[in-house]
Structures are given as C-alpha cells and as structure tokens.
Short mmCIF file of the N, C-alpha and C atoms (twelve columns), coordinates in Angstrom:
data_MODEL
# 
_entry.id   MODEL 
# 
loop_
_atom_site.group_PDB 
_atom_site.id 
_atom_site.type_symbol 
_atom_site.label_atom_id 
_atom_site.label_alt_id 
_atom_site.label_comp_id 
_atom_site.label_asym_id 
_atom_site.label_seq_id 
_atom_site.Cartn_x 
_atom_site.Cartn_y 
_atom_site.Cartn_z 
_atom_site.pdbx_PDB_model_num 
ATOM 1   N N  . UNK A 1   -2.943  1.489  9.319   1 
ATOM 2   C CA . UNK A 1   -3.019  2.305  10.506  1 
ATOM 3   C C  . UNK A 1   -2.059  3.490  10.406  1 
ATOM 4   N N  . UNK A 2   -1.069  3.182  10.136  1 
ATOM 5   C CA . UNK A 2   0.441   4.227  9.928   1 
ATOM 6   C C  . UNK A 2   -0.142  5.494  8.888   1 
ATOM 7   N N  . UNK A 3   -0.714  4.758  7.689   1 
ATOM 8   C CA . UNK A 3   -1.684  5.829  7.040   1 
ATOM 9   C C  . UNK A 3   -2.866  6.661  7.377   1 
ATOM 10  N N  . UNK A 4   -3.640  5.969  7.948   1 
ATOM 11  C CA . UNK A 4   -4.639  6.491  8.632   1 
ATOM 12  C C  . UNK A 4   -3.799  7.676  9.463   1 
ATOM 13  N N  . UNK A 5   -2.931  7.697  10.177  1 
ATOM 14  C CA . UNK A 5   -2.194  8.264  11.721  1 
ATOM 15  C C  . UNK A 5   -1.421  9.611  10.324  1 
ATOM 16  N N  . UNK A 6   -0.901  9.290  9.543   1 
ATOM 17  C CA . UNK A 6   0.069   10.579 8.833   1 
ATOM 18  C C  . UNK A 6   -1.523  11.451 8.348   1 
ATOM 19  N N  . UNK A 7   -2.346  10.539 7.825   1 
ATOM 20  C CA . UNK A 7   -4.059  11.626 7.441   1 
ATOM 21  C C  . UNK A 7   -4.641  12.460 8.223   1 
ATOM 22  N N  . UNK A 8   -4.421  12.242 9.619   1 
ATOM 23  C CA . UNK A 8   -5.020  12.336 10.689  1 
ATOM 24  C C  . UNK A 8   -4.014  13.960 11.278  1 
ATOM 25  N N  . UNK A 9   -2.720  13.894 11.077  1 
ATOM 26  C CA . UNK A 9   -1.788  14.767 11.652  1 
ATOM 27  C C  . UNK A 9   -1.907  15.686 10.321  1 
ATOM 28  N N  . UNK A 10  -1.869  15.427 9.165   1 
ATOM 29  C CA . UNK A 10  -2.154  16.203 8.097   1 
ATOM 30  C C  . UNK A 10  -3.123  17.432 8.406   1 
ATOM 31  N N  . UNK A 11  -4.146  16.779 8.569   1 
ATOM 32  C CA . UNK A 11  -5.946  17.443 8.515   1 
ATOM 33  C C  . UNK A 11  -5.473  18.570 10.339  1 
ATOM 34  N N  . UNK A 12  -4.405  17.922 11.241  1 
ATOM 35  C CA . UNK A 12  -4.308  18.429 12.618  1 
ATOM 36  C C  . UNK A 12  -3.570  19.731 12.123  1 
ATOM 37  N N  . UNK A 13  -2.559  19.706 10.979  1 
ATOM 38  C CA . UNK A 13  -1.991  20.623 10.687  1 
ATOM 39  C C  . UNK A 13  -2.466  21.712 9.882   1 
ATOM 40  N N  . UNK A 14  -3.370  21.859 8.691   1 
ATOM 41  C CA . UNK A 14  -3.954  22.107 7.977   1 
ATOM 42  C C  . UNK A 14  -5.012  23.192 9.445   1 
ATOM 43  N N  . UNK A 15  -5.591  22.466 10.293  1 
ATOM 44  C CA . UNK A 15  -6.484  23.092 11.281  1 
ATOM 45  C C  . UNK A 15  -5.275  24.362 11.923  1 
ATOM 46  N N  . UNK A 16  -4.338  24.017 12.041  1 
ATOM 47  C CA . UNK A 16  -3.730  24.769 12.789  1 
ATOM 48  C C  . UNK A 16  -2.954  25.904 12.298  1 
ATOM 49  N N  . UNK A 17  -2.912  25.506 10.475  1 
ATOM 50  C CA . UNK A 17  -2.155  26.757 9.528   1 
ATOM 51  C C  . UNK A 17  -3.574  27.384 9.483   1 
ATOM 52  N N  . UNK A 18  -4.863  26.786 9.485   1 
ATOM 53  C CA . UNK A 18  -5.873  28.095 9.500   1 
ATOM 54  C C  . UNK A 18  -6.054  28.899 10.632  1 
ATOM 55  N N  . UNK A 19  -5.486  28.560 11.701  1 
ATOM 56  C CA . UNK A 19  -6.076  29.160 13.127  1 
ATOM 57  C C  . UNK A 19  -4.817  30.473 13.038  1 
ATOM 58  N N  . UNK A 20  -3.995  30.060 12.543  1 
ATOM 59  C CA . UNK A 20  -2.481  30.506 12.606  1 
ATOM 60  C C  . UNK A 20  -2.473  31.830 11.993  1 
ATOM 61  N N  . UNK A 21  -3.548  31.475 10.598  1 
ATOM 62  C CA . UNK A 21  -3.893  32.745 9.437   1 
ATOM 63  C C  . UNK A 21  -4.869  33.700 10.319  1 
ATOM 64  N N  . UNK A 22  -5.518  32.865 10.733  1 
ATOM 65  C CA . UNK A 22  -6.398  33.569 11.624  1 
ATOM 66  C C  . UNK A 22  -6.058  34.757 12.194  1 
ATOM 67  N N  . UNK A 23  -5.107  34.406 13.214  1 
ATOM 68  C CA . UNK A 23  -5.028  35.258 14.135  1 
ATOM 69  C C  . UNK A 23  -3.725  36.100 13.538  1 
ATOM 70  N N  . UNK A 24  -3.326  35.752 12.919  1 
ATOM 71  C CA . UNK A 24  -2.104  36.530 12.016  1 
ATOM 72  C C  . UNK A 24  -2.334  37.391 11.294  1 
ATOM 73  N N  . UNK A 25  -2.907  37.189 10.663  1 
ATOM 74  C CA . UNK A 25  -3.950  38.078 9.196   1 
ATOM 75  C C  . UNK A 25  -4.950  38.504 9.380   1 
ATOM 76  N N  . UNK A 26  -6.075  38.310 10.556  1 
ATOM 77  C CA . UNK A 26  -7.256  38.136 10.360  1 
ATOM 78  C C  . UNK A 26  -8.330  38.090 9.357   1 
ATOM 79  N N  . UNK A 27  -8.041  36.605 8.425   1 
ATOM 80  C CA . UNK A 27  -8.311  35.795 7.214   1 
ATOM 81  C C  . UNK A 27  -9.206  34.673 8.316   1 
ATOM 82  N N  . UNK A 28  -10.416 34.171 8.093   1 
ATOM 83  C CA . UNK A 28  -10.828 33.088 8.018   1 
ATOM 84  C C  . UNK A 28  -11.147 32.333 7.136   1 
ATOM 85  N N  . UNK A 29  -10.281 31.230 6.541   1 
ATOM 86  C CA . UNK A 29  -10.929 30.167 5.807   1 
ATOM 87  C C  . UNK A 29  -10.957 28.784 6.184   1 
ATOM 88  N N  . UNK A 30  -11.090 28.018 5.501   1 
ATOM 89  C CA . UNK A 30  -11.669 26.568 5.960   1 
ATOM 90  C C  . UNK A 30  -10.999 25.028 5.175   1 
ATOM 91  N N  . UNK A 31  -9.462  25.463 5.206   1 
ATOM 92  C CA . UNK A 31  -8.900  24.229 3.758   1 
ATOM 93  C C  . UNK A 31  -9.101  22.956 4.595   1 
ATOM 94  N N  . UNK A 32  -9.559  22.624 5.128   1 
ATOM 95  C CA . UNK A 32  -9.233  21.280 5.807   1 
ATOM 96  C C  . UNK A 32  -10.464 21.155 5.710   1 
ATOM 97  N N  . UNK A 33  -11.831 21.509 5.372   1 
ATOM 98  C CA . UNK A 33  -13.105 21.194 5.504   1 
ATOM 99  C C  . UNK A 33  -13.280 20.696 4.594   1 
ATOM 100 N N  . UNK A 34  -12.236 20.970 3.096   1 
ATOM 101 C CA . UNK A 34  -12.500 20.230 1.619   1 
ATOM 102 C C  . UNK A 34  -12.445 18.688 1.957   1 
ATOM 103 N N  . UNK A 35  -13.567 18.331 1.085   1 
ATOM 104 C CA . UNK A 35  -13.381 16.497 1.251   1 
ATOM 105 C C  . UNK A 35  -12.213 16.031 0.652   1 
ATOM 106 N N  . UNK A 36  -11.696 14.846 1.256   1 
ATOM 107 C CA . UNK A 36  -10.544 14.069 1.400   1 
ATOM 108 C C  . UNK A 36  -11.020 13.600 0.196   1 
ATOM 109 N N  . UNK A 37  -9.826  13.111 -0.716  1 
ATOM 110 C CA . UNK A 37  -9.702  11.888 -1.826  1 
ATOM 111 C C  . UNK A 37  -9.070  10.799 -1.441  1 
ATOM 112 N N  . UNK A 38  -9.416  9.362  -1.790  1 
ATOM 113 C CA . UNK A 38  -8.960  8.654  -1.009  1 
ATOM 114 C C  . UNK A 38  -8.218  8.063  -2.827  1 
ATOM 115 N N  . UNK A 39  -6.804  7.919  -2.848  1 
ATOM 116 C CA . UNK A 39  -5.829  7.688  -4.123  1 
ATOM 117 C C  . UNK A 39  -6.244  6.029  -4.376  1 
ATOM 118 N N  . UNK A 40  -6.250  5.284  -3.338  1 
ATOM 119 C CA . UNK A 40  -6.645  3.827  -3.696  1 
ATOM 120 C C  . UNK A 40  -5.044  2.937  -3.939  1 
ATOM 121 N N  . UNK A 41  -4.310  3.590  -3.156  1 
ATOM 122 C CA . UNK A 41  -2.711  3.339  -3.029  1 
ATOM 123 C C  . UNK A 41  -2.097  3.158  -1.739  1 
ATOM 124 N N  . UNK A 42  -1.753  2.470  -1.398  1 
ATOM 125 C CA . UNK A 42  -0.533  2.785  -0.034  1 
ATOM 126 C C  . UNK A 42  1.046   2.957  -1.611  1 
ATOM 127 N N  . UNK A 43  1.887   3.960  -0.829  1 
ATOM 128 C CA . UNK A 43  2.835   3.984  -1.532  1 
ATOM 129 C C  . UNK A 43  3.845   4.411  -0.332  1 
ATOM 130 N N  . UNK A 44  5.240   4.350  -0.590  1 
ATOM 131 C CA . UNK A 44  6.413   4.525  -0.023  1 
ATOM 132 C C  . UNK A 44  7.504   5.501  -0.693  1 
ATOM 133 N N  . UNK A 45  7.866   6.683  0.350   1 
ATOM 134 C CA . UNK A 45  8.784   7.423  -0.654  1 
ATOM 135 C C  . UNK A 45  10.349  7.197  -1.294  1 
ATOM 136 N N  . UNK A 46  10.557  7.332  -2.381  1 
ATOM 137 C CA . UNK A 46  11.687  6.740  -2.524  1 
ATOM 138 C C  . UNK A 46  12.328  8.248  -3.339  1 
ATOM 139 N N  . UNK A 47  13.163  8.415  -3.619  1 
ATOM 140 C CA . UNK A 47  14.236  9.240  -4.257  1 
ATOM 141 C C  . UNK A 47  13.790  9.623  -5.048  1 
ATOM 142 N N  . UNK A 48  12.867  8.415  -6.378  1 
ATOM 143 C CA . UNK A 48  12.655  8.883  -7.589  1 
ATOM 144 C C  . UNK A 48  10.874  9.073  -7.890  1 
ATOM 145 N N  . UNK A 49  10.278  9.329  -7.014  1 
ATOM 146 C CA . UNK A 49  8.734   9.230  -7.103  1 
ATOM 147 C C  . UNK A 49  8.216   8.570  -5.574  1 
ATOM 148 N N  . UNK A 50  6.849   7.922  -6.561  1 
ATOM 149 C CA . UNK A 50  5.993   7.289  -4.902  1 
ATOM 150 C C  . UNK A 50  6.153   5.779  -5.850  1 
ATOM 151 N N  . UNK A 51  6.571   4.824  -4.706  1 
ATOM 152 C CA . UNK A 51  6.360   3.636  -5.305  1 
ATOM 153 C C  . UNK A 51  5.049   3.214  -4.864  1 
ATOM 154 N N  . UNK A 52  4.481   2.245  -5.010  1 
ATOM 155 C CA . UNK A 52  3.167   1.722  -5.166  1 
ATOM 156 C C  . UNK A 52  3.480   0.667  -4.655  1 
ATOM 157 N N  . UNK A 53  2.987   0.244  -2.934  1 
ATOM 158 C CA . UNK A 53  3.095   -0.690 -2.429  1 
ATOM 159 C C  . UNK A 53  2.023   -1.850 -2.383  1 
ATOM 160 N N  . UNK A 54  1.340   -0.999 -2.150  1 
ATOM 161 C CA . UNK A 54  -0.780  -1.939 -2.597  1 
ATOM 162 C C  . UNK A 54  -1.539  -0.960 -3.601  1 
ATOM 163 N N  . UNK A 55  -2.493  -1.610 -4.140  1 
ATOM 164 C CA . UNK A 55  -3.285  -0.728 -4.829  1 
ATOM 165 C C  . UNK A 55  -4.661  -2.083 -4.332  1 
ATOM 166 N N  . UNK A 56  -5.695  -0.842 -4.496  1 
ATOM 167 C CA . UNK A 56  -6.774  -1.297 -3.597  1 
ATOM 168 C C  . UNK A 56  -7.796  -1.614 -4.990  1 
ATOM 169 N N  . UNK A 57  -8.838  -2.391 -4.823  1 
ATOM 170 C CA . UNK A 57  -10.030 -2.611 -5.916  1 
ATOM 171 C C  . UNK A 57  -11.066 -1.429 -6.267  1 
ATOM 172 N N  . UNK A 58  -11.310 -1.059 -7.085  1 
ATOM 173 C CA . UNK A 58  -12.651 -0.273 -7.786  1 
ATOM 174 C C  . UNK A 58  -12.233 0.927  -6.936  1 
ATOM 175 N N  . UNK A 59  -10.599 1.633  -6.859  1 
ATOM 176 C CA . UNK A 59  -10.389 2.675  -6.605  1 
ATOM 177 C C  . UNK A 59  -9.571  3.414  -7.851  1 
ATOM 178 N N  . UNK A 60  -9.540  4.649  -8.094  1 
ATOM 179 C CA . UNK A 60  -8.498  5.596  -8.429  1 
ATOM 180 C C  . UNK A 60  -7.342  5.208  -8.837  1 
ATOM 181 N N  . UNK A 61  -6.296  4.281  -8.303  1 
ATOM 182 C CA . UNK A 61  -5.426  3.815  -8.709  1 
ATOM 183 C C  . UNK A 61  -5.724  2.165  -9.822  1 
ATOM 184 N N  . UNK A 62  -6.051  1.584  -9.169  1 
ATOM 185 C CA . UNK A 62  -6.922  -0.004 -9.900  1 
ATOM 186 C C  . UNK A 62  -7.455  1.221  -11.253 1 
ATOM 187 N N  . UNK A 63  -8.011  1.381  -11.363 1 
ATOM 188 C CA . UNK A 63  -8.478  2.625  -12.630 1 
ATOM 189 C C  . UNK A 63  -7.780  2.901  -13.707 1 
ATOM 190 N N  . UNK A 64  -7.086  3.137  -13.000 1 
ATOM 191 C CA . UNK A 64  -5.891  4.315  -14.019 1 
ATOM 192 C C  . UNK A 64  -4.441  3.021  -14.490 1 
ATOM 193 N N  . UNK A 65  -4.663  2.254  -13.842 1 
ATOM 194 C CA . UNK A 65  -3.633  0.789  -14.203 1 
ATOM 195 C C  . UNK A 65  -2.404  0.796  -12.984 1 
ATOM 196 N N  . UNK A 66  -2.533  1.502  -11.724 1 
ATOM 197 C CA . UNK A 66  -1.110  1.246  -10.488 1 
ATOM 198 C C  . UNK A 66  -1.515  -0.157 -10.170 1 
ATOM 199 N N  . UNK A 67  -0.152  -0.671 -10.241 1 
ATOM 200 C CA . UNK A 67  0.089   -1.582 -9.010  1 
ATOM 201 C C  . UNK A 67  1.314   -1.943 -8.600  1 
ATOM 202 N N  . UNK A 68  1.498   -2.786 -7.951  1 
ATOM 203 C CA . UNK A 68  2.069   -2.758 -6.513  1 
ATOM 204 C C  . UNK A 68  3.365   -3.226 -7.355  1 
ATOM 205 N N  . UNK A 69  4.486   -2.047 -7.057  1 
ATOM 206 C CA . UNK A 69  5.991   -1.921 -7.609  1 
ATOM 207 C C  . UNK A 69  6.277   -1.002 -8.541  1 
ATOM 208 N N  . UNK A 70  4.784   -0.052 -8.947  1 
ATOM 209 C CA . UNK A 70  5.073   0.208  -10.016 1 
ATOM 210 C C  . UNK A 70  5.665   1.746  -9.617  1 
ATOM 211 N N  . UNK A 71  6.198   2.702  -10.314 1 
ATOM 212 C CA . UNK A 71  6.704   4.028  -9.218  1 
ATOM 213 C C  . UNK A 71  6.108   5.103  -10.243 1 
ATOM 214 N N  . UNK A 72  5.288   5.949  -9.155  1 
ATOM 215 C CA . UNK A 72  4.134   6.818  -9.648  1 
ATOM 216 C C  . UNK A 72  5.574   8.357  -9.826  1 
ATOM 217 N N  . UNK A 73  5.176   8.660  -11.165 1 
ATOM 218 C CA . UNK A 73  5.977   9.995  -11.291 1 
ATOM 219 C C  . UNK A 73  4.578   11.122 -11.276 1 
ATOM 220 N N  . UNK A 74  4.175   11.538 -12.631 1 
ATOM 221 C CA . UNK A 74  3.271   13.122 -12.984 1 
ATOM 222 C C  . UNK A 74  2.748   12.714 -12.187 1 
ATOM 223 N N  . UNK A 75  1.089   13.058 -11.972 1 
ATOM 224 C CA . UNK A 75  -0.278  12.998 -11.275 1 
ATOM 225 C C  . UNK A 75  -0.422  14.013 -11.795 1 
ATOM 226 N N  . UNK A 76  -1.881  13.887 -13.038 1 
ATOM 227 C CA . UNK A 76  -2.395  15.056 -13.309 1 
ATOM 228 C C  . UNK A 76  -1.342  16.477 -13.426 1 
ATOM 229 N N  . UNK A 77  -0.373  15.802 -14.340 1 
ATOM 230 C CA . UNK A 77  0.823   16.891 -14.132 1 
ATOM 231 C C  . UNK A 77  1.838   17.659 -13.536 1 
ATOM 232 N N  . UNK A 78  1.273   17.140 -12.341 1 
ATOM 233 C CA . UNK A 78  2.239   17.708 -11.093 1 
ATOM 234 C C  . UNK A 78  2.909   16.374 -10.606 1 
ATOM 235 N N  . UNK A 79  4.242   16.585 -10.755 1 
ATOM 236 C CA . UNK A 79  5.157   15.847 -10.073 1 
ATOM 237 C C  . UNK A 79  4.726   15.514 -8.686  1 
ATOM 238 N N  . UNK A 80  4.748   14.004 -7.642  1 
ATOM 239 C CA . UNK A 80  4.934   13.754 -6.624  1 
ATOM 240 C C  . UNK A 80  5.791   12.994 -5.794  1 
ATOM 241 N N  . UNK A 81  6.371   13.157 -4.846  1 
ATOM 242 C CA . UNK A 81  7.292   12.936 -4.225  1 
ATOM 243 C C  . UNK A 81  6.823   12.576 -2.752  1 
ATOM 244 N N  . UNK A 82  5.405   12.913 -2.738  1 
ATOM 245 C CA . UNK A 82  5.289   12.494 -0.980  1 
ATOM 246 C C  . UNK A 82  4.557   11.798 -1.268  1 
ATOM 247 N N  . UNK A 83  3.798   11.344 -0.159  1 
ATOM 248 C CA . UNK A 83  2.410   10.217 0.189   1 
ATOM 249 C C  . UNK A 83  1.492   11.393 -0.069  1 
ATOM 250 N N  . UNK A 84  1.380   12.686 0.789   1 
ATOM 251 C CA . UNK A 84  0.851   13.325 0.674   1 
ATOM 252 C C  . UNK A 84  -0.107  14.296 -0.943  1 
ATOM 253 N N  . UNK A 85  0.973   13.890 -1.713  1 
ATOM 254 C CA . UNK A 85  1.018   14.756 -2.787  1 
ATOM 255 C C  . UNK A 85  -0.195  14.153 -3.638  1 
ATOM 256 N N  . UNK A 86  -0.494  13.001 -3.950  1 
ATOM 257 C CA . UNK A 86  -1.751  12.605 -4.482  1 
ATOM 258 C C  . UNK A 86  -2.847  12.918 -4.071  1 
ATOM 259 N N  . UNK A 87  -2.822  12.563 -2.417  1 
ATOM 260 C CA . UNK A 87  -4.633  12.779 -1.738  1 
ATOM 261 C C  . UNK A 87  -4.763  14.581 -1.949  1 
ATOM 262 N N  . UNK A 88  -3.613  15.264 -2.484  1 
ATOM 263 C CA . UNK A 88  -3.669  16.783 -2.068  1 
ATOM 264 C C  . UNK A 88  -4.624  17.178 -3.693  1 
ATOM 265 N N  . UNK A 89  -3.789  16.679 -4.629  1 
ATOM 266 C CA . UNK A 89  -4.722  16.813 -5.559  1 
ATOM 267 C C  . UNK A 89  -5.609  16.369 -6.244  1 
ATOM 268 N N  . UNK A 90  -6.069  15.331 -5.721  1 
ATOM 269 C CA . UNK A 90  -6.969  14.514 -6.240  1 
ATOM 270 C C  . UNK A 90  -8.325  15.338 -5.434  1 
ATOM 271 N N  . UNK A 91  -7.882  16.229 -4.007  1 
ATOM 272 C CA . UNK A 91  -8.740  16.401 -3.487  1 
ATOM 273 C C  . UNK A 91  -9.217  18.039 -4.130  1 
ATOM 274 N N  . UNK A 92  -8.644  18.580 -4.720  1 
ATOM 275 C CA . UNK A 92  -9.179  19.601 -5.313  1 
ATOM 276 C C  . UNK A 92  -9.537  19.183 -6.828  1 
ATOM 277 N N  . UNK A 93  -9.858  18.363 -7.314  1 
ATOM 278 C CA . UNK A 93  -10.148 18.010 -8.670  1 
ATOM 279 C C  . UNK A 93  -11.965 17.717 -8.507  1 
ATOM 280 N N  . UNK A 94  -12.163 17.979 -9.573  1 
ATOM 281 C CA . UNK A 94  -14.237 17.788 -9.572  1 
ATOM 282 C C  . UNK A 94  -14.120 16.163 -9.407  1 
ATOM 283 N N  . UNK A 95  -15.187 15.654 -9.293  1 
ATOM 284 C CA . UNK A 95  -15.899 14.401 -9.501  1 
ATOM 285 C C  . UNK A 95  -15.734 13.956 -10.944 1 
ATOM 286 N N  . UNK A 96  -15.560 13.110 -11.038 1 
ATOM 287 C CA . UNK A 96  -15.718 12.903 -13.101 1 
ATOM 288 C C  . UNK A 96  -14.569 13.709 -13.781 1 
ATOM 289 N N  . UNK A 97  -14.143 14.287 -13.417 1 
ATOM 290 C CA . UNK A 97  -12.767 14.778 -14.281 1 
ATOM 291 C C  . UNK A 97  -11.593 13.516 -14.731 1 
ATOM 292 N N  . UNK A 98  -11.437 13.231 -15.611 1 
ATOM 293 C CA . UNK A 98  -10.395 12.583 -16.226 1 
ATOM 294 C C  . UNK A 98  -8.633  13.166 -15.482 1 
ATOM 295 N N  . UNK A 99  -8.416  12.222 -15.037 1 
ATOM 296 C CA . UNK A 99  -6.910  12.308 -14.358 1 
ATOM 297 C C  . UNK A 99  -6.157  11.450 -14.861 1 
ATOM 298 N N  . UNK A 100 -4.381  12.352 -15.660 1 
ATOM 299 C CA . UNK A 100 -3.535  11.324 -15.932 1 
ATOM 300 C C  . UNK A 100 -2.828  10.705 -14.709 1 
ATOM 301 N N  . UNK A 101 -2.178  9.946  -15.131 1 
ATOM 302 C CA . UNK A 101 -0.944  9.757  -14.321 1 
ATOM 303 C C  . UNK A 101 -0.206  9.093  -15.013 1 
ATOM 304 N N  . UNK A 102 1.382   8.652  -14.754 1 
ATOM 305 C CA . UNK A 102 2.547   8.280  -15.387 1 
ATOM 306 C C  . UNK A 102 3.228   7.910  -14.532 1 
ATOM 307 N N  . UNK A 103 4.035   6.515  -14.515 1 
ATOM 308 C CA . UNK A 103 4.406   5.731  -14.040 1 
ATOM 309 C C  . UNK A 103 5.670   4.908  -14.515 1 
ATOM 310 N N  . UNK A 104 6.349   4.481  -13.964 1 
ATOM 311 C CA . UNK A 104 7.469   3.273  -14.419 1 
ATOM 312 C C  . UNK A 104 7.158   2.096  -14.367 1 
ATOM 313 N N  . UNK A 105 7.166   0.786  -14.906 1 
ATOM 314 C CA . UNK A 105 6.979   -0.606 -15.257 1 
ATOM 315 C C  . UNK A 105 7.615   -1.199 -15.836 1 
ATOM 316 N N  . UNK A 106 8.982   -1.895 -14.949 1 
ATOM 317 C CA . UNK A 106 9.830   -2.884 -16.004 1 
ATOM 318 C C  . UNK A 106 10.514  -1.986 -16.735 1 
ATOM 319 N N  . UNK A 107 11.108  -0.541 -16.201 1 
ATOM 320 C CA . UNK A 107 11.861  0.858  -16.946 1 
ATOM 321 C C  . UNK A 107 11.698  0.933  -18.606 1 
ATOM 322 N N  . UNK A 108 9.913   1.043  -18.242 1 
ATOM 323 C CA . UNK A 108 9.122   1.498  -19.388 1 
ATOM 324 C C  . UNK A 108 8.042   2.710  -18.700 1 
ATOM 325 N N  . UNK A 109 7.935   4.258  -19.224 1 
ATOM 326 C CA . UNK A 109 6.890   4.892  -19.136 1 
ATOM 327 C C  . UNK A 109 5.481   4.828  -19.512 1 
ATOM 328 N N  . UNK A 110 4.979   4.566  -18.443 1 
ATOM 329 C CA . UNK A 110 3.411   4.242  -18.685 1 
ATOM 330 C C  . UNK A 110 2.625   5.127  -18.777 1 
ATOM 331 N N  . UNK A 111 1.537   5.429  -19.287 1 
ATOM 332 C CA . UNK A 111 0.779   6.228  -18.977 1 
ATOM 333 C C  . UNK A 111 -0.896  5.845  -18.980 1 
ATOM 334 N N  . UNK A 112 -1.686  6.788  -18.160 1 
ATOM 335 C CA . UNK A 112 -2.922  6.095  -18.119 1 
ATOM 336 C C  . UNK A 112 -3.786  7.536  -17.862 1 
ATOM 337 N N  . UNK A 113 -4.838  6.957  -17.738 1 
ATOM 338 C CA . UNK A 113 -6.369  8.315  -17.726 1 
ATOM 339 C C  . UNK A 113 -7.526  7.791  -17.176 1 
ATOM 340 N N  . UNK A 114 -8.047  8.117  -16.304 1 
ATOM 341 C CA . UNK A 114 -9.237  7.566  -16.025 1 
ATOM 342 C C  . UNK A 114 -10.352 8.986  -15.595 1 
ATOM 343 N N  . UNK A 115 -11.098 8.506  -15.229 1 
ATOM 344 C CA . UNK A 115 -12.371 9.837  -14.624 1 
ATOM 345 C C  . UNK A 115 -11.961 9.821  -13.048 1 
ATOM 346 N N  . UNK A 116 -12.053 10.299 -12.160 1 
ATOM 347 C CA . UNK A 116 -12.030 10.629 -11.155 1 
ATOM 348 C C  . UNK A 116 -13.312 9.829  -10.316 1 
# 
C-alpha cells in the first residue's frame, strides 16, 4: 500500500511539473502519460544503494537474479539510490531490451542481464 501511495504522489507530481511548464514556458508535454514499469521489487533506501526487501515471481527483478537482502547498486548503468530510480528507468527502456543490473551478495559483486 505505502508503495502503491509514493506511485501515486509521483505520477501527482510529474502532472503538476507539466502544468507548471505549461504555464511557465508555454511547452505542452505529457511525461506522466509514459507507461509505468513495474521493477518486481519492494526495496528500502539505505546509504549505500536500494536494498531488496521482496522480489516478486516472473518479474524484472526474479529475472535478472534480486532477492530479498540483496543491495541493488548500477541499473542499466545508472546508479540508484531511491525507490524511485528503477521504475524511472525501466520506464523509458523498449520492451525486450536486455537490462543490466549489479548488486551485492554476501560482499560479493553480482551481476546479471535479462530482456526487459
């Protein structure tokens, strides 16, 4: 639910930096209309990355090898540090594109690849 509720204020904010451009710039575009990626993770922020609190079945994370303890560093190259930072780019990536990611396990670097 707590996730659902930070997705929800995300997409509220996103509506409101376009209305904002809007009337500021007079720019209309539409970033919040891009479809959502759903990571297949609950994670928690910690200092050194996103830790990986659940990882869900026949998602994105289950895929690529997360689970639960493990602490997500790259994503597709870009460092993350929020909750936010995965669904952001996973959501501009094609369908079928191969995505790394890199991880800690037992303070060993993991790494993995899957398709999107």
């Amino acid at each position: 639910m707590k996730a659902s509720l930070k997705s929800f204020t995300i997409g509220g904010d996103q509506i409101i930096a376009d209305l904002l451009l809007c009337l500021d710039r007079g720019v209309l575009v539409a970033r919040h209309s891009m479809p959502w990626a759903f990571a297949g993770f609950n994670a928690k922020e910690v200092g050194t990355g996103l830790e990986i609190t659940a990882a869900f079945p026949d998602c994105f994370a289950e895929k690529v090898g997360l689970h639960e303890g493990y602490l997500l560093l790259p994503l597709h190259g870009a460092l993350v540090f929020t909750r936010q930072g995965p669904q952001g780019m996973l959501r501009v990536l094609e369908q079928g594109r191969e995505v790394e990611a890199t991880w800690v396990r037992r303070r060993e670097l993991q790494p993995g690849i899957t398709p999107l």
